[in-house]
Amino acid sequence: AQLRRPPDDRPRGGEPKALLPELRAVYDALPRRSGMLERDDHAWGEVLMDVEAHREGSGRLRALVCDGGYATYAVRKHDIDGRADDIVELRELHAAGPEAAAVLWDHLLKLSLTRSVHWWAGARGELVPHLRGADAGRDVDHHGEPQQQ
């Protein structure tokens, strides 16, 4: 999948705990939607918890931050007939506007050796406005599988 218009900016990536001040600033500045709870230190610890025994084959948790947005994700190693077919397991993506969302999605969709994004908590239709051409009829459902609309 490709975005209609590639963004000019690139996100900064790293360990979520190292980027916590930036993640927190973005989250705190977002308008509150249903289900978005206030997060104290304990809540952030829970959100960024990355216990290896609970990864189910995914790599370590990573974070992306840009002006007005952030995402946390891990990459699950997978192959088909010896060819890499890794899966991005998106845990959270919050963006204050379409520009920040485009910066984050562009990076996630272009991760090396990955072919799909699974986003269990994603809202239906979240990605569609950013996709171009034939990809615009595709979305990421709550199980992360691309679906025709």
Short mmCIF file of C-alpha atoms in Angstrom, two decimals:
data_model
loop_
_atom_site.label_atom_id
_atom_site.label_comp_id
_atom_site.label_asym_id
_atom_site.label_seq_id
_atom_site.Cartn_x
_atom_site.Cartn_y
_atom_site.Cartn_z
CA ALA A 1 0.00 0.00 0.00
CA GLN A 2 1.12 3.53 -0.69
CA LEU A 3 -0.03 6.93 0.50
CA ARG A 4 -1.63 9.34 -1.94
CA ARG A 5 1.00 11.95 -1.19
CA PRO A 6 4.17 10.96 0.64
CA PRO A 7 4.74 13.26 3.61
CA ASP A 8 7.67 15.66 3.74
CA ASP A 9 8.59 14.75 7.32
CA ARG A 10 9.97 11.55 8.81
CA PRO A 11 9.26 10.26 12.30
CA ARG A 12 11.94 9.70 14.90
CA GLY A 13 12.14 6.11 16.11
CA GLY A 14 13.49 4.47 19.21
CA GLU A 15 12.82 2.68 22.46
CA PRO A 16 9.42 3.70 23.85
CA LYS A 17 10.73 4.43 27.34
CA ALA A 18 13.43 6.69 25.93
CA LEU A 19 10.79 8.59 23.93
CA LEU A 20 8.26 8.69 26.80
CA PRO A 21 8.41 12.48 27.37
CA GLU A 22 7.54 13.03 23.70
CA LEU A 23 4.85 10.30 23.63
CA ARG A 24 3.30 11.80 26.75
CA ALA A 25 3.34 15.35 25.32
CA VAL A 26 1.57 14.20 22.14
CA TYR A 27 -1.01 12.14 24.05
CA ASP A 28 -1.73 14.94 26.54
CA ALA A 29 -2.25 17.46 23.71
CA LEU A 30 -4.77 15.29 21.82
CA PRO A 31 -8.48 16.07 22.10
CA ARG A 32 -10.12 13.44 24.28
CA ARG A 33 -12.17 10.81 22.45
CA SER A 34 -14.24 8.02 23.87
CA GLY A 35 -11.95 5.50 25.55
CA MET A 36 -8.96 7.84 25.89
CA LEU A 37 -8.15 7.86 29.57
CA GLU A 38 -5.81 10.13 31.49
CA ARG A 39 -2.42 8.45 31.87
CA ASP A 40 -0.23 8.75 34.94
CA ASP A 41 3.18 7.10 35.36
CA HIS A 42 1.59 3.75 36.24
CA ALA A 43 -0.70 3.83 33.18
CA TRP A 44 2.22 4.67 30.88
CA GLY A 45 4.16 1.79 32.40
CA GLU A 46 1.29 -0.55 31.53
CA VAL A 47 0.92 0.84 27.99
CA LEU A 48 4.63 0.47 27.25
CA MET A 49 5.10 -2.87 29.01
CA ASP A 50 7.09 -5.22 26.82
CA VAL A 51 7.47 -8.62 28.47
CA GLU A 52 9.33 -11.00 26.16
CA ALA A 53 7.24 -13.98 27.33
CA HIS A 54 4.08 -12.17 26.15
CA ARG A 55 5.33 -11.17 22.68
CA GLU A 56 4.12 -14.34 20.93
CA GLY A 57 6.94 -14.22 18.41
CA SER A 58 7.12 -10.46 17.92
CA GLY A 59 10.30 -8.46 18.40
CA ARG A 60 10.71 -5.77 21.01
CA LEU A 61 8.31 -2.84 21.25
CA ARG A 62 9.37 0.22 19.23
CA ALA A 63 8.05 3.78 19.04
CA LEU A 64 7.77 6.47 16.38
CA VAL A 65 7.24 10.15 17.18
CA CYS A 66 6.56 13.09 14.91
CA ASP A 67 5.11 16.55 15.33
CA GLY A 68 1.58 15.84 16.56
CA GLY A 69 1.66 12.04 16.58
CA TYR A 70 3.15 8.80 17.76
CA ALA A 71 2.88 5.07 17.21
CA THR A 72 4.07 2.01 19.13
CA TYR A 73 4.59 -1.29 17.33
CA ALA A 74 6.57 -4.51 17.12
CA VAL A 75 7.50 -6.64 14.11
CA ARG A 76 6.56 -10.32 14.06
CA LYS A 77 8.94 -12.44 11.99
CA HIS A 78 7.11 -14.53 9.41
CA ASP A 79 8.04 -16.11 6.10
CA ILE A 80 6.29 -17.82 3.21
CA ASP A 81 8.31 -20.37 1.31
CA GLY A 82 11.53 -18.88 2.65
CA ARG A 83 10.63 -15.29 1.71
CA ALA A 84 10.26 -12.66 4.41
CA ASP A 85 6.61 -11.75 5.03
CA ASP A 86 6.95 -10.00 8.39
CA ILE A 87 3.94 -8.43 10.12
CA VAL A 88 3.83 -5.05 11.83
CA GLU A 89 1.87 -5.45 15.08
CA LEU A 90 0.63 -1.91 15.70
CA ARG A 91 -0.21 -1.34 19.34
CA GLU A 92 -1.12 2.37 19.27
CA LEU A 93 -1.26 5.19 16.75
CA HIS A 94 -2.41 8.65 17.82
CA ALA A 95 -2.26 11.68 15.56
CA ALA A 96 -3.54 15.22 16.05
CA GLY A 97 -4.25 15.60 12.33
CA PRO A 98 -3.90 14.05 8.89
CA GLU A 99 -0.32 15.28 8.40
CA ALA A 100 0.95 13.51 11.51
CA ALA A 101 -1.07 10.40 10.64
CA ALA A 102 0.45 10.35 7.14
CA VAL A 103 4.00 10.62 8.52
CA LEU A 104 3.42 7.64 10.83
CA TRP A 105 1.53 5.46 8.31
CA ASP A 106 4.11 6.13 5.60
CA HIS A 107 6.86 4.81 7.85
CA LEU A 108 4.86 1.80 9.05
CA LEU A 109 3.80 0.78 5.53
CA LYS A 110 7.38 0.96 4.25
CA LEU A 111 9.14 -1.03 6.98
CA SER A 112 11.65 -3.35 5.37
CA LEU A 113 10.57 -6.98 4.80
CA THR A 114 7.03 -6.39 6.10
CA ARG A 115 3.88 -6.93 4.08
CA SER A 116 1.02 -6.22 6.45
CA VAL A 117 -0.02 -4.19 9.47
CA HIS A 118 -2.16 -5.75 12.19
CA TRP A 119 -3.90 -3.19 14.37
CA TRP A 120 -6.21 -4.80 16.91
CA ALA A 121 -7.45 -1.50 18.34
CA GLY A 122 -7.68 0.42 15.07
CA ALA A 123 -10.80 2.27 14.07
CA ARG A 124 -12.35 1.11 10.81
CA GLY A 125 -11.58 3.61 8.06
CA GLU A 126 -8.59 5.11 9.87
CA LEU A 127 -6.14 4.47 7.02
CA VAL A 128 -8.39 4.81 3.94
CA PRO A 129 -8.14 8.61 3.47
CA HIS A 130 -4.36 8.36 3.20
CA LEU A 131 -4.11 5.55 0.63
CA ARG A 132 -3.84 6.11 -3.08
CA GLY A 133 -5.35 4.50 -6.14
CA ALA A 134 -6.31 0.83 -5.91
CA ASP A 135 -5.19 0.77 -2.27
CA ALA A 136 -7.93 3.27 -1.33
CA GLY A 137 -10.47 0.44 -1.34
CA ARG A 138 -8.52 -1.38 1.35
CA ASP A 139 -8.49 -0.88 5.07
CA VAL A 140 -7.09 -2.45 8.19
CA ASP A 141 -9.83 -4.13 10.19
CA HIS A 142 -9.81 -4.77 13.91
CA HIS A 143 -7.85 -7.97 13.35
CA GLY A 144 -5.39 -6.21 11.05
CA GLU A 145 -6.29 -8.15 7.93
CA PRO A 146 -6.70 -6.04 4.76
CA GLN A 147 -10.36 -5.98 3.79
CA GLN A 148 -12.08 -4.96 0.56
CA GLN A 149 -14.72 -2.29 1.06
#
